[in-house]
Amino acid sequence: MSKTIELAQHLEKLHINNMYKSDFYWTWDKTDEELDAIFTVADALRDLRERNKSTRIFDSGLGISIFRDNSTRTRFSFASACNLLGLAVQDLDEKKSQIAHGETVRETANMVSFMADVIGIRDDMFIGEGHKYQKTFMDAVRDGYRDGILEQQPTLVNLQCDVDHPTQCMADMLHIIHQFGGVENLKGKKIAMTWAYSPSYGKPLSVPQGVIGLMTRFGMDVVLAHPEGYDVMPEVEEIARKNAQATGGSYKKVSTMEEAFDGADIVYPKSWAPFAAMEERTKLYQAGDQAGIDQLEKKLLAQNAQHKNWSCTEEMMKRTRDGKALYLHCLPADITGLSCPEGEVDNSVFDRYLVPLYKEASYKPYVIAAMIMMSKVKDPAAALMAMDASGKRKSF
Amino acid sequence: MSKTIELAQHLEKLHINNMYKSDFYWTWDKTDEELDAIFTVADALRDLRERNKSTRIFDSGLGISIFRDNSTRTRFSFASACNLLGLAVQDLDEKKSQIAHGETVRETANMVSFMADVIGIRDDMFIGEGHKYQKTFMDAVRDGYRDGILEQQPTLVNLQCDVDHPTQCMADMLHIIHQFGGVENLKGKKIAMTWAYSPSYGKPLSVPQGVIGLMTRFGMDVVLAHPEGYDVMPEVEEIARKNAQATGGSYKKVSTMEEAFDGADIVYPKSWAPFAAMEERTKLYQAGDQAGIDQLEKKLLAQNAQHKNWSCTEEMMKRTRDGKALYLHCLPADITGLSCPEGEVDNSVFDRYLVPLYKEASYKPYVIAAMIMMSKVKDPAAALMAMDASGKRKSF
Amino acid sequence: MSKTIELAQHLEKLHINNMYKSDFYWTWDKTDEELDAIFTVADALRDLRERNKSTRIFDSGLGISIFRDNSTRTRFSFASACNLLGLAVQDLDEKKSQIAHGETVRETANMVSFMADVIGIRDDMFIGEGHKYQKTFMDAVRDGYRDGILEQQPTLVNLQCDVDHPTQCMADMLHIIHQFGGVENLKGKKIAMTWAYSPSYGKPLSVPQGVIGLMTRFGMDVVLAHPEGYDVMPEVEEIARKNAQATGGSYKKVSTMEEAFDGADIVYPKSWAPFAAMEERTKLYQAGDQAGIDQLEKKLLAQNAQHKNWSCTEEMMKRTRDGKALYLHCLPADITGLSCPEGEVDNSVFDRYLVPLYKEASYKPYVIAAMIMMSKVKDPAAALMAMDASGKRKSF
């Protein structure tokens, strides 16, 4: 029996009916079984691909991508995922578009969604804005379908908003599951999500938020650490706490990187911007106050520079379990001595974890494809079994 | 019997042999039956899509798009249409291209048309230039095919030139047909194509020209209204007059928006630039006289501002039949109080017609797909019947 | 028996096992039989296309393109080739990407290669850099596959580096073969690869290098001519000399365009930059010395201007065999009196050869497709025969 068949049989047992035709905003909108389904389908699609089996569920169709912030990894992951399932990608490049000044999101949403099967949106630049944009967009296409404008209702894959980065964190998590040999081995493992110094400014909070919102669901001891003033959104912390209670794990905050790293099985040191400052920045942006934004940037860079000791050095790594914690990063990292004089991580640490880091990233296309498949196929287990049984090859 | 079969049976009766391998420049190049065929195929493709039937006529192939002006709606419509039929889109971004200074259109045309099935071109910026570019381009690929350079002859879909905007106007017309329950109900209906004030400048004339050139073919009373100096191309007015005579409808010009709106069943208030000024602008552009262009722009904006009362207000709408004329726009509109202080249409009017407006736009991908299909498939009725009968699904 | 079957039977006799899963950097890495195979498959794919046969070897899959220099012809050729075989193209636009300052090529290579089947790279701007980038990139994806990061190993098509431009020169050569009625007719034919004046600056050396490195393998008399200081890379000249010895042809350098053109059967007059100056430019670039680069540009333009008599005029053409040598160019050309006051070629000469020039270019998509097919299909002869026998059509 192939791995795909085993996975499909597991999938059959899960309660996943609500996923069909649903959007993927945040991992905490989904049940444990629904997340399990995503991981299961991701693994099955990879297995099929490795065995040169066709995994097309679409004969034609479009995946629309909207990147309101630069992207390489996620852009290529979305493109790969769409292609894997048979969709072509049409990118909305707002610079080349005739999006009128004052044009509503409702109008744009309908205009780019003719015949769209899936919408992928990255909008992570401004606290309080990213998710709102995605929600407004998807409400508009739901109405558009109801009103007979769109002949079908496309579904959303959140490619990063201001609150969560689910395709990243699900890929991170699938990597952890494979590295530790299964979810059942994660109980009691310590994972440290920590802030780290970077010479750049204003990185989104969606990764740390996504990590504490997701990783607290697997019985692990999740520790968040950051300098004073770098808090994440309190709503997400609340979710992390509730998750931990429900799964027998724990969630706590500590105030030094050292404490977070002590005995950790997994570490995720990464720069992000202070929440309060990001809120201030959104207000300045809405007011069109560029001078204020520039001044804030200066202030934040100076504030960052006070915390250069928050770096994943060799010394810091020695504090982790046997000095060998699994090092995670969403990439690209600011690497001390390679991409900047002082950054998030020592070059020697980063280099030692290169292969697992790239593997971590390699799960993202499959996670995205699984999200699409779960939202577009009513009986995904049957679809996987049909793909496994089919003689249709991916390539000659 | 499915709707598609009914439509295919209607298609069988039409004289459409000249459409195979032909280009689509202007609606007035086509016979009534040929336009009927486009509408029929557009409706059939939509029906098939809604029933999850595969509508691919291409196993592989390329649709080349060239947007010499910004575009969202038409860009996505062309992409959707190509995808619906099985073509991939390759966009010629002139900024990223190594199009040499002085490179001839003939050379570019051949170089981007290797293996191209369809060419979609938008070139609407300069009076006297847009159509010329399309014609030169298509003559070059015809010669390229004849000379054995291209292994097939791609066909054109005019995605807007300086003279006509056929994919827009055909979508507008299909919308009207569905709103009024069939072509047979249009006899004697009054449609007002009127200029409207917008704070922007230099909008193409191709929409009003396309509208009067097309809508005069269905027995309607077509009225064109604009302030002094905002005439459209006289050649197109001549076509409108002849069309009206041939179909028992009428075409006339009036000098106020009020008169145009009085008792109208359909209104299409929209800004455009004065023809004479656009001719002047083309000359300045050809002479490389940027200062002259800037000065002209200033003059035109001042001229525009004298006609702010040309706006589709609630008051104006009350003049139409039962105050409930069908409001049309090619989008995006300049909406008073939403996208600008004073514009083409009151926010409350626009908002009331939002669903029909978006539906109007939603026909464009199907109209484009129908144009492609008619030019690439020798027996489109048979193709539709085969799609209807086939078990091949659009998605799993 | 179809032409494709004949070609497939020829292919069966060639020793081509090493091509499967291999990269295409330079023509001189490949054996004569391997190049023969490329030409054979290119011709077969064109024959199949002309007979409306499906040539898809991929049900899904991605061709990644990276153009570090502008491109139209090669961009569209790569897109056509990928589409012909069933691949979608995903372009890495470095400007839109989140490629971090200091991000390694190794990281980028892995991040954009998830599920990639083929990588096409143009990097021709800096001597000593282009090939290095491609090699580093492909070493990284090979390691990525070995380490389980990538689920398959993509192969390279060099779309132009600082050393060779194999897709161009192979297309040029296939054009020559067809013009002269077969490889067997090329023995003793004289081909002149000569420098020509252009008002622009810094054109890559990869075309003249590629030409002398490839054309010396067919028993022809290859002559290179350029003004003093415009030498090409000595390593490539060494390859040209060895090739000529092995095939009974000849390779020599002369110092005037006249001598090169005298009695030539084929001429390829084209501008390129002086090798030594390009080396200097690379150093200035690496040092970030923009002022130095600007000064060098000025110097080189002045140096170029001393050689305006190196132009493919009507007079010059009269020196060739019967005044009718086959004129080649990779396009776009700098055409005297059309795209510039003084350039590489007289307008009347260029115009007379327009059809053969465009045909020359038209082989590139098929050459690229053949390179991809040879590297991705274990038994390409069987694949061609299957395509020929199949009832699957390219379009309805």
PDB file of C-alpha atoms in Angstrom, chain A residues 112-286:
ATOM      1  CA  VAL A 112     -10.190  40.254 -10.798  1.00  0.00           C
ATOM      2  CA  SER A 113     -12.268  37.264  -9.739  1.00  0.00           C
ATOM      3  CA  PHE A 114     -14.064  36.399 -12.983  1.00  0.00           C
ATOM      4  CA  MET A 115     -13.486  32.639 -13.257  1.00  0.00           C
ATOM      5  CA  ALA A 116     -11.025  32.692 -10.337  1.00  0.00           C
ATOM      6  CA  ASP A 117     -10.874  29.485  -8.330  1.00  0.00           C
ATOM      7  CA  VAL A 118      -8.504  30.634  -5.608  1.00  0.00           C
ATOM      8  CA  ILE A 119      -7.313  33.977  -4.285  1.00  0.00           C
ATOM      9  CA  GLY A 120      -3.978  34.295  -2.492  1.00  0.00           C
ATOM     10  CA  ILE A 121      -3.338  37.583  -0.709  1.00  0.00           C
ATOM     11  CA  ARG A 122      -0.315  38.943   1.117  1.00  0.00           C
ATOM     12  CA  ASP A 123      -1.039  42.161   2.982  1.00  0.00           C
ATOM     13  CA  ASP A 124       1.137  42.385   6.033  1.00  0.00           C
ATOM     14  CA  MET A 125       2.466  45.915   6.101  1.00  0.00           C
ATOM     15  CA  PHE A 126       0.072  47.666   8.452  1.00  0.00           C
ATOM     16  CA  ILE A 127      -1.364  46.499  11.752  1.00  0.00           C
ATOM     17  CA  GLY A 128      -5.137  46.532  11.578  1.00  0.00           C
ATOM     18  CA  GLU A 129      -5.149  46.664   7.793  1.00  0.00           C
ATOM     19  CA  GLY A 130      -3.988  43.350   6.332  1.00  0.00           C
ATOM     20  CA  HIS A 131      -6.724  41.084   7.618  1.00  0.00           C
ATOM     21  CA  LYS A 132      -9.321  43.771   7.047  1.00  0.00           C
ATOM     22  CA  TYR A 133      -8.360  43.944   3.379  1.00  0.00           C
ATOM     23  CA  GLN A 134      -8.596  40.171   2.975  1.00  0.00           C
ATOM     24  CA  LYS A 135     -11.947  40.032   4.751  1.00  0.00           C
ATOM     25  CA  THR A 136     -13.426  42.899   2.725  1.00  0.00           C
ATOM     26  CA  PHE A 137     -12.150  41.270  -0.447  1.00  0.00           C
ATOM     27  CA  MET A 138     -13.617  37.852   0.317  1.00  0.00           C
ATOM     28  CA  ASP A 139     -16.930  39.282   1.502  1.00  0.00           C
ATOM     29  CA  ALA A 140     -17.146  41.050  -1.848  1.00  0.00           C
ATOM     30  CA  VAL A 141     -16.547  37.894  -3.869  1.00  0.00           C
ATOM     31  CA  ARG A 142     -19.062  35.985  -1.735  1.00  0.00           C
ATOM     32  CA  ASP A 143     -21.633  38.672  -2.501  1.00  0.00           C
ATOM     33  CA  GLY A 144     -20.519  38.669  -6.132  1.00  0.00           C
ATOM     34  CA  TYR A 145     -21.221  34.962  -6.366  1.00  0.00           C
ATOM     35  CA  ARG A 146     -24.565  35.304  -4.592  1.00  0.00           C
ATOM     36  CA  ASP A 147     -25.585  38.103  -6.954  1.00  0.00           C
ATOM     37  CA  GLY A 148     -24.704  36.149 -10.093  1.00  0.00           C
ATOM     38  CA  ILE A 149     -21.677  38.297 -10.986  1.00  0.00           C
ATOM     39  CA  LEU A 150     -19.162  35.489 -10.488  1.00  0.00           C
ATOM     40  CA  GLU A 151     -20.080  32.101 -11.847  1.00  0.00           C
ATOM     41  CA  GLN A 152     -18.316  30.438  -8.926  1.00  0.00           C
ATOM     42  CA  GLN A 153     -17.056  31.428  -5.476  1.00  0.00           C
ATOM     43  CA  PRO A 154     -13.284  31.523  -5.156  1.00  0.00           C
ATOM     44  CA  THR A 155     -11.702  30.674  -1.815  1.00  0.00           C
ATOM     45  CA  LEU A 156      -8.913  32.451   0.046  1.00  0.00           C
ATOM     46  CA  VAL A 157      -5.462  31.359   1.033  1.00  0.00           C
ATOM     47  CA  ASN A 158      -4.036  33.972   3.395  1.00  0.00           C
ATOM     48  CA  LEU A 159      -0.453  34.389   2.186  1.00  0.00           C
ATOM     49  CA  GLN A 160       0.325  36.575   5.214  1.00  0.00           C
ATOM     50  CA  CYS A 161      -1.652  39.261   6.923  1.00  0.00           C
ATOM     51  CA  ASP A 162      -0.982  41.472   9.920  1.00  0.00           C
ATOM     52  CA  VAL A 163      -2.272  38.796  12.299  1.00  0.00           C
ATOM     53  CA  ASP A 164      -1.208  35.358  11.050  1.00  0.00           C
ATOM     54  CA  HIS A 165       1.064  33.813   8.427  1.00  0.00           C
ATOM     55  CA  PRO A 166      -0.638  30.416   8.216  1.00  0.00           C
ATOM     56  CA  THR A 167       1.126  28.986   5.153  1.00  0.00           C
ATOM     57  CA  GLN A 168       4.486  29.732   6.801  1.00  0.00           C
ATOM     58  CA  CYS A 169       3.590  28.417  10.253  1.00  0.00           C
ATOM     59  CA  MET A 170       1.898  25.297   8.887  1.00  0.00           C
ATOM     60  CA  ALA A 171       5.040  24.602   6.840  1.00  0.00           C
ATOM     61  CA  ASP A 172       7.165  25.204   9.954  1.00  0.00           C
ATOM     62  CA  MET A 173       4.939  22.826  11.884  1.00  0.00           C
ATOM     63  CA  LEU A 174       4.972  20.097   9.244  1.00  0.00           C
ATOM     64  CA  HIS A 175       8.770  20.359   9.277  1.00  0.00           C
ATOM     65  CA  ILE A 176       8.783  19.932  13.077  1.00  0.00           C
ATOM     66  CA  ILE A 177       6.450  16.937  12.848  1.00  0.00           C
ATOM     67  CA  HIS A 178       8.743  15.221  10.339  1.00  0.00           C
ATOM     68  CA  GLN A 179      11.932  16.132  12.240  1.00  0.00           C
ATOM     69  CA  PHE A 180      10.537  14.673  15.465  1.00  0.00           C
ATOM     70  CA  GLY A 181       8.976  11.646  13.812  1.00  0.00           C
ATOM     71  CA  GLY A 182       5.326  12.482  14.366  1.00  0.00           C
ATOM     72  CA  VAL A 183       2.944  14.635  16.366  1.00  0.00           C
ATOM     73  CA  GLU A 184       2.916  12.029  19.135  1.00  0.00           C
ATOM     74  CA  ASN A 185       6.566  12.856  19.942  1.00  0.00           C
ATOM     75  CA  LEU A 186       5.981  16.562  20.506  1.00  0.00           C
ATOM     76  CA  LYS A 187       4.337  16.350  23.956  1.00  0.00           C
ATOM     77  CA  GLY A 188       6.472  18.291  26.419  1.00  0.00           C
ATOM     78  CA  LYS A 189       8.945  19.564  23.883  1.00  0.00           C
ATOM     79  CA  LYS A 190      10.058  23.134  24.479  1.00  0.00           C
ATOM     80  CA  ILE A 191       9.900  25.615  21.629  1.00  0.00           C
ATOM     81  CA  ALA A 192      11.300  29.140  21.993  1.00  0.00           C
ATOM     82  CA  MET A 193       9.827  31.827  19.777  1.00  0.00           C
ATOM     83  CA  THR A 194      12.136  34.745  20.432  1.00  0.00           C
ATOM     84  CA  TRP A 195      12.737  38.187  19.113  1.00  0.00           C
ATOM     85  CA  ALA A 196      16.162  38.743  17.546  1.00  0.00           C
ATOM     86  CA  TYR A 197      18.059  41.838  16.551  1.00  0.00           C
ATOM     87  CA  SER A 198      18.113  42.904  12.925  1.00  0.00           C
ATOM     88  CA  PRO A 199      19.439  46.108  11.391  1.00  0.00           C
ATOM     89  CA  SER A 200      16.234  46.405   9.376  1.00  0.00           C
ATOM     90  CA  TYR A 201      12.981  47.757  10.609  1.00  0.00           C
ATOM     91  CA  GLY A 202       9.301  47.042  10.711  1.00  0.00           C
ATOM     92  CA  LYS A 203       9.174  43.311  10.034  1.00  0.00           C
ATOM     93  CA  PRO A 204       5.642  41.942  10.425  1.00  0.00           C
ATOM     94  CA  LEU A 205       4.428  40.367  13.656  1.00  0.00           C
ATOM     95  CA  SER A 206       2.523  37.687  11.825  1.00  0.00           C
ATOM     96  CA  VAL A 207       5.219  35.028  12.156  1.00  0.00           C
ATOM     97  CA  PRO A 208       5.625  35.148  15.953  1.00  0.00           C
ATOM     98  CA  GLN A 209       1.853  35.470  16.317  1.00  0.00           C
ATOM     99  CA  GLY A 210       1.238  32.621  13.915  1.00  0.00           C
ATOM    100  CA  VAL A 211       3.775  30.462  15.745  1.00  0.00           C
ATOM    101  CA  ILE A 212       2.346  30.929  19.241  1.00  0.00           C
ATOM    102  CA  GLY A 213      -1.191  30.593  17.870  1.00  0.00           C
ATOM    103  CA  LEU A 214      -0.394  27.294  16.175  1.00  0.00           C
ATOM    104  CA  MET A 215       2.394  25.579  18.095  1.00  0.00           C
ATOM    105  CA  THR A 216       0.445  25.718  21.374  1.00  0.00           C
ATOM    106  CA  ARG A 217      -1.946  23.125  19.914  1.00  0.00           C
ATOM    107  CA  PHE A 218       0.395  20.137  20.039  1.00  0.00           C
ATOM    108  CA  GLY A 219       1.114  19.711  23.731  1.00  0.00           C
ATOM    109  CA  MET A 220       4.412  21.578  23.520  1.00  0.00           C
ATOM    110  CA  ASP A 221       5.813  24.097  25.989  1.00  0.00           C
ATOM    111  CA  VAL A 222       5.792  27.302  24.005  1.00  0.00           C
ATOM    112  CA  VAL A 223       7.874  30.195  25.278  1.00  0.00           C
ATOM    113  CA  LEU A 224       7.743  33.681  23.834  1.00  0.00           C
ATOM    114  CA  ALA A 225      10.607  36.070  24.573  1.00  0.00           C
ATOM    115  CA  HIS A 226      11.211  39.625  23.488  1.00  0.00           C
ATOM    116  CA  PRO A 227      12.659  42.878  24.805  1.00  0.00           C
ATOM    117  CA  GLU A 228      10.331  45.304  26.529  1.00  0.00           C
ATOM    118  CA  GLY A 229       8.063  47.063  24.053  1.00  0.00           C
ATOM    119  CA  TYR A 230       8.069  44.297  21.446  1.00  0.00           C
ATOM    120  CA  ASP A 231       4.806  42.718  22.543  1.00  0.00           C
ATOM    121  CA  VAL A 232       2.646  40.899  20.025  1.00  0.00           C
ATOM    122  CA  MET A 233      -1.124  41.363  19.698  1.00  0.00           C
ATOM    123  CA  PRO A 234      -2.793  40.525  23.025  1.00  0.00           C
ATOM    124  CA  GLU A 235      -5.689  38.735  21.276  1.00  0.00           C
ATOM    125  CA  VAL A 236      -3.263  36.226  19.824  1.00  0.00           C
ATOM    126  CA  GLU A 237      -1.558  35.681  23.154  1.00  0.00           C
ATOM    127  CA  GLU A 238      -4.985  34.920  24.583  1.00  0.00           C
ATOM    128  CA  ILE A 239      -5.495  32.304  21.883  1.00  0.00           C
ATOM    129  CA  ALA A 240      -2.099  30.796  22.676  1.00  0.00           C
ATOM    130  CA  ARG A 241      -3.020  30.528  26.346  1.00  0.00           C
ATOM    131  CA  LYS A 242      -6.339  28.833  25.617  1.00  0.00           C
ATOM    132  CA  ASN A 243      -4.728  26.433  23.158  1.00  0.00           C
ATOM    133  CA  ALA A 244      -2.141  25.412  25.727  1.00  0.00           C
ATOM    134  CA  GLN A 245      -4.793  24.752  28.365  1.00  0.00           C
ATOM    135  CA  ALA A 246      -6.771  22.624  25.948  1.00  0.00           C
ATOM    136  CA  THR A 247      -3.866  20.450  24.818  1.00  0.00           C
ATOM    137  CA  GLY A 248      -1.955  19.941  28.055  1.00  0.00           C
ATOM    138  CA  GLY A 249       0.928  22.080  26.908  1.00  0.00           C
ATOM    139  CA  SER A 250       1.939  25.451  28.193  1.00  0.00           C
ATOM    140  CA  TYR A 251       2.428  29.001  27.042  1.00  0.00           C
ATOM    141  CA  LYS A 252       4.549  31.527  28.844  1.00  0.00           C
ATOM    142  CA  LYS A 253       6.463  34.694  28.289  1.00  0.00           C
ATOM    143  CA  VAL A 254       9.985  35.307  29.506  1.00  0.00           C
ATOM    144  CA  SER A 255      12.076  38.440  29.254  1.00  0.00           C
ATOM    145  CA  THR A 256      15.427  37.162  28.028  1.00  0.00           C
ATOM    146  CA  MET A 257      16.551  35.138  25.060  1.00  0.00           C
ATOM    147  CA  GLU A 258      18.735  33.102  27.409  1.00  0.00           C
ATOM    148  CA  GLU A 259      15.814  31.912  29.493  1.00  0.00           C
ATOM    149  CA  ALA A 260      13.846  31.046  26.360  1.00  0.00           C
ATOM    150  CA  PHE A 261      16.718  29.055  24.880  1.00  0.00           C
ATOM    151  CA  ASP A 262      17.533  27.131  28.072  1.00  0.00           C
ATOM    152  CA  GLY A 263      16.826  23.482  27.346  1.00  0.00           C
ATOM    153  CA  ALA A 264      14.766  24.280  24.256  1.00  0.00           C
ATOM    154  CA  ASP A 265      14.172  21.545  21.694  1.00  0.00           C
ATOM    155  CA  ILE A 266      13.282  24.060  18.999  1.00  0.00           C
ATOM    156  CA  VAL A 267      14.248  27.720  18.623  1.00  0.00           C
ATOM    157  CA  TYR A 268      12.778  30.337  16.301  1.00  0.00           C
ATOM    158  CA  PRO A 269      14.767  33.573  16.783  1.00  0.00           C
ATOM    159  CA  LYS A 270      13.457  36.298  14.498  1.00  0.00           C
ATOM    160  CA  SER A 271      13.145  40.051  14.323  1.00  0.00           C
ATOM    161  CA  TRP A 272       9.817  41.851  14.439  1.00  0.00           C
ATOM    162  CA  ALA A 273       8.569  45.349  15.028  1.00  0.00           C
ATOM    163  CA  PRO A 274       6.983  46.590  18.260  1.00  0.00           C
ATOM    164  CA  PHE A 275       3.205  46.259  18.093  1.00  0.00           C
ATOM    165  CA  ALA A 276       2.470  49.708  19.559  1.00  0.00           C
ATOM    166  CA  ALA A 277       4.884  51.339  17.117  1.00  0.00           C
ATOM    167  CA  MET A 278       3.263  49.506  14.246  1.00  0.00           C
ATOM    168  CA  GLU A 279      -0.123  50.829  15.340  1.00  0.00           C
ATOM    169  CA  GLU A 280       1.342  54.324  15.434  1.00  0.00           C
ATOM    170  CA  ARG A 281       2.816  53.750  11.966  1.00  0.00           C
ATOM    171  CA  THR A 282      -0.570  52.720  10.579  1.00  0.00           C
ATOM    172  CA  LYS A 283      -2.070  55.958  11.889  1.00  0.00           C
ATOM    173  CA  LEU A 284       0.729  58.040  10.361  1.00  0.00           C
ATOM    174  CA  TYR A 285       0.252  56.183   7.112  1.00  0.00           C
ATOM    175  CA  GLN A 286      -3.478  56.786   7.096  1.00  0.00           C
TER     176      GLN A 286
END
